[in-house]
Tab-separated table of C-alpha atoms and ligand atoms in Angstrom:
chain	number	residue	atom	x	y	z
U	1	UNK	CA	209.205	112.932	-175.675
U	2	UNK	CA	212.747	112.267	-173.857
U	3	UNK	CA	215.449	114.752	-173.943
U	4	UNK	CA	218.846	113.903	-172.483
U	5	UNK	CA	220.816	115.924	-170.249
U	6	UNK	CA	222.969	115.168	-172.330
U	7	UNK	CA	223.983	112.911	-175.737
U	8	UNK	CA	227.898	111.865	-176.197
U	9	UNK	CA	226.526	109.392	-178.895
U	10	UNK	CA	225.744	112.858	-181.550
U	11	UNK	CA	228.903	113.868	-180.852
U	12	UNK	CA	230.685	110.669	-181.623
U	13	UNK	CA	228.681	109.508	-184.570
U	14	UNK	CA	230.134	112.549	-186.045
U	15	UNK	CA	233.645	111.678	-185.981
U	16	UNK	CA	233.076	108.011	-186.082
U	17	UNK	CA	234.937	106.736	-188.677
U	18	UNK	CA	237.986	109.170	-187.412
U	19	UNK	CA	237.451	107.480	-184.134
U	20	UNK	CA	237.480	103.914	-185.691
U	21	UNK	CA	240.411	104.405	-187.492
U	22	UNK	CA	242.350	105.882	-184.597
U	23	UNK	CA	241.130	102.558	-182.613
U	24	UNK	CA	242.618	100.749	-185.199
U	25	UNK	CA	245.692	102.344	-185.703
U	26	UNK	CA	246.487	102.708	-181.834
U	27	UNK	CA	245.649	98.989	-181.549
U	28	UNK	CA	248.037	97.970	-184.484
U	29	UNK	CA	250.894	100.052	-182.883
U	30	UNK	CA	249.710	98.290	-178.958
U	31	UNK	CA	252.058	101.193	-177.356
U	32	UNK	CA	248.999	101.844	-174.846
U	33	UNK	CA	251.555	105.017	-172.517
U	34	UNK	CA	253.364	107.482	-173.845
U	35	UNK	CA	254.247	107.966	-177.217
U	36	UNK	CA	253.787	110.500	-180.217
U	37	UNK	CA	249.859	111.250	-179.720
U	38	UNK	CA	250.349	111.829	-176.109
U	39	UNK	CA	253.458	114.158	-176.715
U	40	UNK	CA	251.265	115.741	-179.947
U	41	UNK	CA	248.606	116.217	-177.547
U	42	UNK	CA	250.952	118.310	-175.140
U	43	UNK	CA	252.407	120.202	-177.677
U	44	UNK	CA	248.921	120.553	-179.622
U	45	UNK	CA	247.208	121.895	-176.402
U	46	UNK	CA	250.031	123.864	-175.359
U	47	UNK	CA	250.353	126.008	-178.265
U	48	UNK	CA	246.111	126.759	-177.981
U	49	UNK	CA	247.403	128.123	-174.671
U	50	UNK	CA	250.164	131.008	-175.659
U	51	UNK	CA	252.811	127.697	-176.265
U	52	UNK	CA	252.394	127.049	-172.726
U	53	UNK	CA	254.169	123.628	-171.140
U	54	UNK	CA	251.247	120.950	-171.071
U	55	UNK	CA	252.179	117.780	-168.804
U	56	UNK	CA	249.569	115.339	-169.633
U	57	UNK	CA	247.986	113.124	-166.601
U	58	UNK	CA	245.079	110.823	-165.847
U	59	UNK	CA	242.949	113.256	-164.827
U	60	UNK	CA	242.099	116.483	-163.709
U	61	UNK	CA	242.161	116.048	-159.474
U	62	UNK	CA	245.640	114.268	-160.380
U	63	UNK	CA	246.665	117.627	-162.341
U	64	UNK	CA	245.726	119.664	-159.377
U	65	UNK	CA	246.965	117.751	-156.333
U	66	UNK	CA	250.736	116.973	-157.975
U	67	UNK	CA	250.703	120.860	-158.977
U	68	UNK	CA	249.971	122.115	-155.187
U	69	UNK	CA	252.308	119.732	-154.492
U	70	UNK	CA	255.497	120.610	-156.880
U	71	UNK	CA	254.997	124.416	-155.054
U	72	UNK	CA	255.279	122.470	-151.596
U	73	UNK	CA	251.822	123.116	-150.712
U	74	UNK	CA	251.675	120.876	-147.296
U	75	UNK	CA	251.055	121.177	-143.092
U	76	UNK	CA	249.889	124.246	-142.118
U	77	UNK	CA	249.098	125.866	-145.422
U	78	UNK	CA	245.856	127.494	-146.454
U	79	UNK	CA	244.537	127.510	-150.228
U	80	UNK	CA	241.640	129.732	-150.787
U	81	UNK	CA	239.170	128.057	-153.014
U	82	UNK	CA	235.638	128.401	-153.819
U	83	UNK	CA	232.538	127.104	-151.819
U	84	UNK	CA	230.721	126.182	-155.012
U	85	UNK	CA	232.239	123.577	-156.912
U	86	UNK	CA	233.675	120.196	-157.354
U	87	UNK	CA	235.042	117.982	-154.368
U	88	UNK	CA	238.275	118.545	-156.562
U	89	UNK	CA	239.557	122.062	-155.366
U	90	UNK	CA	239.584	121.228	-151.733
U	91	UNK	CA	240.193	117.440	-151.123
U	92	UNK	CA	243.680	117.968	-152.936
U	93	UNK	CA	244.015	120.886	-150.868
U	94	UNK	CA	243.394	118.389	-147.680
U	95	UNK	CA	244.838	115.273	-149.175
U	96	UNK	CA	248.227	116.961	-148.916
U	97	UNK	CA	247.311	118.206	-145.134
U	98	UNK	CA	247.030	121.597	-145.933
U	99	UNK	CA	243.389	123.563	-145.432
U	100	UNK	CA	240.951	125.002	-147.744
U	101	UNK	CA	239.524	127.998	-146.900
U	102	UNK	CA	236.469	128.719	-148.238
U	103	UNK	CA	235.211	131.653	-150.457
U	104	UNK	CA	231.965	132.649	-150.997
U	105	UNK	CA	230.483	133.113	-154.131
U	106	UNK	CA	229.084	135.764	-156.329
U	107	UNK	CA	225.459	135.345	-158.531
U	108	UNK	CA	227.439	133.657	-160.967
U	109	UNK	CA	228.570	130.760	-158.652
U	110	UNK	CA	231.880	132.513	-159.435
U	111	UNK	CA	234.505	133.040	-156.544
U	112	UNK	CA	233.849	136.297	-154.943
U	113	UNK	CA	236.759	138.017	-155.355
U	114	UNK	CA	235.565	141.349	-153.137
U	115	UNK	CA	235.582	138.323	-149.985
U	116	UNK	CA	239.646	137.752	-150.875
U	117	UNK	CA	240.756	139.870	-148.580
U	118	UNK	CA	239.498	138.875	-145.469
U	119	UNK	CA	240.348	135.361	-146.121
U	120	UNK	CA	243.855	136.055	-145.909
U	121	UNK	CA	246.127	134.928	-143.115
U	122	UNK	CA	249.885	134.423	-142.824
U	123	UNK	CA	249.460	130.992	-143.606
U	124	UNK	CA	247.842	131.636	-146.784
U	125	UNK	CA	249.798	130.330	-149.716
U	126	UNK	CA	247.536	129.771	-152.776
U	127	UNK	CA	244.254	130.552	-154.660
U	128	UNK	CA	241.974	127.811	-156.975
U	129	UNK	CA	240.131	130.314	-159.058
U	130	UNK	CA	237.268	127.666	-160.557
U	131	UNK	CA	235.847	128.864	-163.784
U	132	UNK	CA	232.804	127.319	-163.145
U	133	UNK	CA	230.033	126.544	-165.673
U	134	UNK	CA	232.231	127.280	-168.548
U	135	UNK	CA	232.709	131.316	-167.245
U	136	UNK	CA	235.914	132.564	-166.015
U	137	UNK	CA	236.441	134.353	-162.981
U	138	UNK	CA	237.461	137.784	-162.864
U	139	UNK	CA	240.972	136.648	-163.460
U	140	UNK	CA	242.787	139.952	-163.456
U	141	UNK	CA	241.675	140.923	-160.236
U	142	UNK	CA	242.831	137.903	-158.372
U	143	UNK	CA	245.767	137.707	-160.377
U	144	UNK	CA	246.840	141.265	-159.166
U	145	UNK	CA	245.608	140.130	-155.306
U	146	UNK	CA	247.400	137.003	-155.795
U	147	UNK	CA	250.879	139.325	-156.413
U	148	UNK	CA	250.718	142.335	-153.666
U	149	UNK	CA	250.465	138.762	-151.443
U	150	UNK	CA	252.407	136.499	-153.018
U	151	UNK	CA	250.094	133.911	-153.649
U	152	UNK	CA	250.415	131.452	-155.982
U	153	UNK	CA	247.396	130.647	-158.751
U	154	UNK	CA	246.063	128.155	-160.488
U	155	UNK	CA	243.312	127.851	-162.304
U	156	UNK	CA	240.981	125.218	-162.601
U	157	UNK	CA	239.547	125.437	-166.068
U	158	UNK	CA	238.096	121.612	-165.925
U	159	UNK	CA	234.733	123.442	-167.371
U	160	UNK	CA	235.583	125.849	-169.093
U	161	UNK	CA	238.388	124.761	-172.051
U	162	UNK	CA	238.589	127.750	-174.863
U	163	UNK	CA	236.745	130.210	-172.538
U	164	UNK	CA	238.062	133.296	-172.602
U	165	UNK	CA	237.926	136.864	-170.319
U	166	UNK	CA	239.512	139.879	-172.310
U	167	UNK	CA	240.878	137.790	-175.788
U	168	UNK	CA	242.956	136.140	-173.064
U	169	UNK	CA	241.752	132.326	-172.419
U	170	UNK	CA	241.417	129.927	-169.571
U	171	UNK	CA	244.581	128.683	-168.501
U	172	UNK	CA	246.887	131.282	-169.260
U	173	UNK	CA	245.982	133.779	-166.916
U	174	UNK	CA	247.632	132.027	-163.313
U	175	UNK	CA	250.715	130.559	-162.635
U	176	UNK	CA	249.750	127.159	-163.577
U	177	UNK	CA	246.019	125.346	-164.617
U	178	UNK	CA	244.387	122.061	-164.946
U	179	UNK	CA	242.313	120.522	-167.339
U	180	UNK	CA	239.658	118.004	-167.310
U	181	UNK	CA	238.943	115.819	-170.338
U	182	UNK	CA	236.490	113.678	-167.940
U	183	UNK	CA	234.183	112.237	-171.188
U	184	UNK	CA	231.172	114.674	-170.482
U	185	UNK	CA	233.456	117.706	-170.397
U	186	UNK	CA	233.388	120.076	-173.659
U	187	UNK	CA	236.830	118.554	-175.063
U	188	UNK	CA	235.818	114.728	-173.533
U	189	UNK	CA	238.110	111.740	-173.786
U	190	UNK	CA	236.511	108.281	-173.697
U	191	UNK	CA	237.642	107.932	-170.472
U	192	UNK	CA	239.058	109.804	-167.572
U	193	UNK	CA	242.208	112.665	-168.375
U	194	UNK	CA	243.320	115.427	-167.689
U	195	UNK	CA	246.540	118.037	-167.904
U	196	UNK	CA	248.568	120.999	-166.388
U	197	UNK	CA	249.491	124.086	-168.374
U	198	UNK	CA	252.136	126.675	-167.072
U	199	UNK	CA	254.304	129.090	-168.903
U	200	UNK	CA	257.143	127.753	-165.769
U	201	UNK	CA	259.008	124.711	-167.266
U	202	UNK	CA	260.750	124.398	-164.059
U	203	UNK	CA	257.269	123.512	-162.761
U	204	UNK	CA	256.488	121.588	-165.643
U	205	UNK	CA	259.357	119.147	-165.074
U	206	UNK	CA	258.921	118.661	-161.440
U	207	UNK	CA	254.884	118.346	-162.209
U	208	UNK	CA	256.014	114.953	-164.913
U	209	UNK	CA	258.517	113.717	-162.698
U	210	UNK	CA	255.927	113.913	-159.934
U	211	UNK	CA	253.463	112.102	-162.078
U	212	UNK	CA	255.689	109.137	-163.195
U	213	UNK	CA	256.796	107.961	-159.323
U	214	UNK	CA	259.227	111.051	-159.569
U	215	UNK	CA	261.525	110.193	-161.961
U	216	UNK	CA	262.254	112.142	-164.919
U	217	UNK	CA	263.650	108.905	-166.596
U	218	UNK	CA	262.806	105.285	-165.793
U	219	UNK	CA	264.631	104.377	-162.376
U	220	UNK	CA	265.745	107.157	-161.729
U	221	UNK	CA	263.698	108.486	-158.835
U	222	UNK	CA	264.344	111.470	-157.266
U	223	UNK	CA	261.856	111.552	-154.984
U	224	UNK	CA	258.345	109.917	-154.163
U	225	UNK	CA	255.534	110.531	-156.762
U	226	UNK	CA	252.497	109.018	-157.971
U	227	UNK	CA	251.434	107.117	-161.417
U	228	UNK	CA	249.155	109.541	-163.282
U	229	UNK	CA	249.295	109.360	-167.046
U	230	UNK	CA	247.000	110.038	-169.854
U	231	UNK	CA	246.563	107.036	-171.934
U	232	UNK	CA	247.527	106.794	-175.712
U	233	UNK	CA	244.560	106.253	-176.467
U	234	UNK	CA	242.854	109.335	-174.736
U	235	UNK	CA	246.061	111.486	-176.203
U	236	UNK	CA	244.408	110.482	-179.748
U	237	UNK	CA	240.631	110.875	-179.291
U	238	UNK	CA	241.696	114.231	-177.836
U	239	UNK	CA	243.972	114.963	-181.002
U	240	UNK	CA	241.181	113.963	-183.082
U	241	UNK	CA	237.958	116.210	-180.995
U	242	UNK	CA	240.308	119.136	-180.441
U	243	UNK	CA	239.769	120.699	-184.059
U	244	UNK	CA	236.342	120.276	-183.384
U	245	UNK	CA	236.194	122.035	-180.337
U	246	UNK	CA	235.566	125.801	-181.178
U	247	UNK	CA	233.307	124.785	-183.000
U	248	UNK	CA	231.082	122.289	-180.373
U	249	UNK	CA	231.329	125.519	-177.673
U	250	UNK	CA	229.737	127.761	-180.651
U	251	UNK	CA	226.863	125.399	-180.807
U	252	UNK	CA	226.606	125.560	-176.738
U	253	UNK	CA	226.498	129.596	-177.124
U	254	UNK	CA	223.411	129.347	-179.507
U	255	UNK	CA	221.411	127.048	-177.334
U	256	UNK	CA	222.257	129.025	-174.487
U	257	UNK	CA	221.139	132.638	-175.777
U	258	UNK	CA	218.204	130.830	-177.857
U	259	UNK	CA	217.046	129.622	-174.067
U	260	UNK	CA	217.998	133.032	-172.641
U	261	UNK	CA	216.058	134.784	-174.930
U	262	UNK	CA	213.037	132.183	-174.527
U	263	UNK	CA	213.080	132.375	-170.688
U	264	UNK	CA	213.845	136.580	-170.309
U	265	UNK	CA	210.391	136.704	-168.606
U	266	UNK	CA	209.841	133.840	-166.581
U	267	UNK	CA	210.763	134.677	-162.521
U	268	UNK	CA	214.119	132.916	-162.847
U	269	UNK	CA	217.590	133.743	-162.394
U	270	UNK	CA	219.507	133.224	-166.624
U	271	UNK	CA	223.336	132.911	-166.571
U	272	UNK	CA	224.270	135.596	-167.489
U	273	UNK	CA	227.475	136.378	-169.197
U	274	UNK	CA	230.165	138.758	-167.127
U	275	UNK	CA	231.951	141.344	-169.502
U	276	UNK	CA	234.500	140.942	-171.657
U	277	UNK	CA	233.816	136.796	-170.790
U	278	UNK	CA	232.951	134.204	-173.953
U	279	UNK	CA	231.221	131.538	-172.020
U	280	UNK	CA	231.364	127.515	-172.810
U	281	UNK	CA	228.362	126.660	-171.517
U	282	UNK	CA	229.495	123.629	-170.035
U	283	UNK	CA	226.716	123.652	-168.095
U	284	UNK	CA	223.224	126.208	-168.398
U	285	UNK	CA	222.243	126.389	-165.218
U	286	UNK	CA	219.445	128.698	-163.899
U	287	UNK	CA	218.268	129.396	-160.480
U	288	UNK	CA	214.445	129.705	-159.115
U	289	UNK	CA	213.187	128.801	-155.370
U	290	UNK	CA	210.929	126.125	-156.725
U	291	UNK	CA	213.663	124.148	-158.017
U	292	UNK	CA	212.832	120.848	-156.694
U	293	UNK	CA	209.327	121.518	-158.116
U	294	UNK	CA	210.657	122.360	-161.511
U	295	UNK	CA	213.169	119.210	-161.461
U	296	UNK	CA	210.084	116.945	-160.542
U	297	UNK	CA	207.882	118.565	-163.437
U	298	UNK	CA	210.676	118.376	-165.989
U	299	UNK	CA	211.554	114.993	-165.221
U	300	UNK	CA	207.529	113.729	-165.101
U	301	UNK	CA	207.592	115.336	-168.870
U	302	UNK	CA	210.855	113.271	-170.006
U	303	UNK	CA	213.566	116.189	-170.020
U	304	UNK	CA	216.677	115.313	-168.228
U	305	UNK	CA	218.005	117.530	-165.427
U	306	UNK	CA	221.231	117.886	-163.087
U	307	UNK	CA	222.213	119.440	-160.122
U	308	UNK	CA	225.221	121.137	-160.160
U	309	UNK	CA	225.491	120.811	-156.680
U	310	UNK	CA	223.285	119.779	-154.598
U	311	UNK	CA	225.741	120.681	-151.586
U	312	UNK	CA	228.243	123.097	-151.468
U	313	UNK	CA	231.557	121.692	-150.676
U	314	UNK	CA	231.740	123.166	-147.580
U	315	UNK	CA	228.216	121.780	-146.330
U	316	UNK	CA	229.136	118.248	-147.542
U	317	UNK	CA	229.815	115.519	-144.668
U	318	UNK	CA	233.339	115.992	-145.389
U	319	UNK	CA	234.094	118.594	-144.989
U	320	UNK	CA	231.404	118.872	-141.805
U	321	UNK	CA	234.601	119.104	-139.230
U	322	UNK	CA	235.311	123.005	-140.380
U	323	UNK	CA	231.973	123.777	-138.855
U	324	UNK	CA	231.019	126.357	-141.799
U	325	UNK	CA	227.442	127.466	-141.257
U	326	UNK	CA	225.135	128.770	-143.593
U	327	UNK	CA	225.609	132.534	-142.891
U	328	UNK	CA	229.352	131.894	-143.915
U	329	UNK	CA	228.429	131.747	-147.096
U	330	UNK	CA	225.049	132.694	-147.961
U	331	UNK	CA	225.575	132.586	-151.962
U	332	UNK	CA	226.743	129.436	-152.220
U	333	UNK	CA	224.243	128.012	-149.667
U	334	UNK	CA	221.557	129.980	-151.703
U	335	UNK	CA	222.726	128.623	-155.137
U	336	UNK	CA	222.577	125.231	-153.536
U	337	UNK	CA	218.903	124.824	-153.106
U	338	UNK	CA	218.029	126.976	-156.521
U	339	UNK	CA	220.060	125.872	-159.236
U	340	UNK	CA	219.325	123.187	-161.971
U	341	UNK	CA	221.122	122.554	-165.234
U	342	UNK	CA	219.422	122.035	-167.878
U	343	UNK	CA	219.795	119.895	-171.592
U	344	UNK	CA	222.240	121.650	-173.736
U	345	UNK	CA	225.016	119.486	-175.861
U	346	UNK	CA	226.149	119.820	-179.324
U	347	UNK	CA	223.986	117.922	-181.881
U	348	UNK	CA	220.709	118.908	-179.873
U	349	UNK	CA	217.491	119.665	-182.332
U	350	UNK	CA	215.482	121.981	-182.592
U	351	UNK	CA	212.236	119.848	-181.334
U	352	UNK	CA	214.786	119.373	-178.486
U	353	UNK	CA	215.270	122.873	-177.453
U	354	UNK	CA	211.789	123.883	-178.373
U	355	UNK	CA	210.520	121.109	-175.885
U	356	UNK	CA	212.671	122.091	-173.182
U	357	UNK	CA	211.388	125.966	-173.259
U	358	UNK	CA	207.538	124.572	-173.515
U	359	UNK	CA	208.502	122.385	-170.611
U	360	UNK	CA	209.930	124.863	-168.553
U	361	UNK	CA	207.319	128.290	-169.655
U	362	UNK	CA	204.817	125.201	-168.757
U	363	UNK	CA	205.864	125.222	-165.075
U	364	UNK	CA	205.891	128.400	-164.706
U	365	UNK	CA	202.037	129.003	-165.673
U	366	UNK	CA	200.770	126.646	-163.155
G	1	PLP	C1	235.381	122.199	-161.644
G	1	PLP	C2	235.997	120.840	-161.696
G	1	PLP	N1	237.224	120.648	-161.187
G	1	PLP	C3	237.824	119.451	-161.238
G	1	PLP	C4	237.202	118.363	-161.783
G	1	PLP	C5	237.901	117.031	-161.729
G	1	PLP	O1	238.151	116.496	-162.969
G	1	PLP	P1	238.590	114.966	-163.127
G	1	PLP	O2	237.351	114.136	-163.024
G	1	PLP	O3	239.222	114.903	-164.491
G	1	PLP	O4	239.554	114.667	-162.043
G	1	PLP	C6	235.936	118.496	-162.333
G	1	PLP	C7	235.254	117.328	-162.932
G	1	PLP	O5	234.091	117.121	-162.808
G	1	PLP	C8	235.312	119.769	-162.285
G	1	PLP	O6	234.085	119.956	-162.800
């Protein structure tokens, strides 16, 4: 038997003659930018987020990088952001010339919030709190660190849309967030998008004047920007999955505890869900010592596994320069070698599932 990491054709065979009418109808029109479904998107996604402003872009790393850089994030400027995650969260940080400083993290792969502190310098001027997995980070306590320093936060919620810590979700917790609709994410386009929410329209503006060559209208540019826009296209088949969504992440729960409660007795480290937290499982990951064993064994039995990552960013070649060692961060160079992620997605079976616990109990006899 084969079971996928992961299946976007379930998901879409669902809503596919929604999607093929939407093809047809944006096709007709042939406005390919802008227009009503990107600006019903905005508004849509905005009011999920406590009628936040929502400035659409072509991705996620665009979202980030033209945020950091509306607050004048630039030369000489530290951003704390977490060791475990996407390339994202510091190569924007670097891209505008500024430096990330890592953060170790805690069992959950989330930012380590009790490490804050000592991270702090005068030069410090920002925190990327990553929700990683799908879980949030313990928002209110680096939102109340972020204020006796005046820091500025944003969240990066790329993995974790509808999450939520305290009835509160993702994204409306910092000062700004950004969204990835990257097509494996839990809200996917079919293609690469991605937005900023903040409750600061002043922000807002400068963040869609910064993503249209920094003009608010056509010519007129105020000052240099980049091209980052979310396609009309994208704007619909996110209009059209975003109902759905809730409702996708529920499914992702049930797999999750079904495999928690399946694995409570095998020697490996479950994700386990912080208080107060609803989790999106954009990822299960678990963590055991023979990982490489268990990703070899899985994949000789034709279930599908990822790494998620293999390096920490600060251990990566590029970031090789800051010298971090592994006694830096011991967590996140732990979590390296131990976790693997695996099959969960909306529209899985049961023989699925079931195969993927006898796989994995399996291993763990031998
Ligand atoms: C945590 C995190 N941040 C940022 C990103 C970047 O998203 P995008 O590919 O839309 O730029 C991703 C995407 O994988 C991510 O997982």
């Amino acid at each position: 038997m084969q079971v996928p990491f992961l299946d976007l054709k379930r998901t879409h065979k669902l809503i596919q003659s929604e999607l093929e009418s939407t093809f047809t109808r944006v096709l007709e029109g042939s406005y390919f930018l802008h227009g009503e479904d990107v600006s019903s998107f905005e508004k849509a996604f905005g009011k999920e987020h406590e009628y936040a402003h929502c400035v659409s872009t072509g991705n996620c790393t665009d979202a980030l990088q033209l945020t950091l850089q509306a607050i004048g994030i630039g030369s000489g400027d530290e951003v704390i952001v977490p060791a475990m995650t996407w390339i994202t969260d510091a190569e924007v940080v670097s891209n505008l010339g500024a430096t990330p400083i890592f953060v170790d993290v805690n069992a959950s792969g989330l930012i380590d919030v009790n490490l804050l502190e000592g991270k702090l310098t005068p030069k410090t001027r920002a925190i990327i709190p990553v929700h990683l997995y799908g879980q949030m980070a313990e928002m209110e306590t680096i939102m109340a660190f972020a204020k006796k320093h005046d820091l500025f936060v944003i969240e990066d919620c790329a993995q974790a849309t509808f999450a939520q810590h305290q009835s509160k979700k993702a994204g409306t917790w910092g000062h700004a967030a950004v969204f990835s609709f990257y097509p494996t994410k839990n809200l996917g386009a079919l293609g690469d998008a991605g937005c900023m929410l903040t409750q600061d329209a002043d922000l807002a503006a400068k963040v869609r004047k910064l993503a249209n060559h920094g003009a608010a209208d056509k010519h007129s540019h105020e000052m240099p920007g980049s091209n980052s826009r979310m396609d009309t296209l994208q704007a619909a088949v996110l209009n059209l999955k975003l109902p759905y969504l809730e409702k996708w992440n529920e499914e992702r729960r049930e797999i999750a505890t079904h495999y928690n409660e399946a694995f409570a007795d095998l020697p490996i480290s479950l994700p386990k869900m912080e208080s107060d937290n609803i989790h999106t499982f954009h990822v299960y990951q678990v963590q055991t010592d023979r990982r490489d064993d268990l990703k070899a064994f899985l994949r000789d039995r034709g279930v599908q596994t990822q790494i998620h990552y293999p390096k920490a960013i600060p251990f990566t070649k590029a970031y090789s320069s800051l010298a971090y060692q592994a006694e830096d961060l011991p967590e996140a160079y732990r979590v390296q070698g131990q976790t693997i992620s695996l099959p969960l997605f909306p529209g899985m079976t049961n023989t699925e599932k079931q195969y993927v616990i006898q796989s994995v109990r399996e291993f763990f006899k031998k």
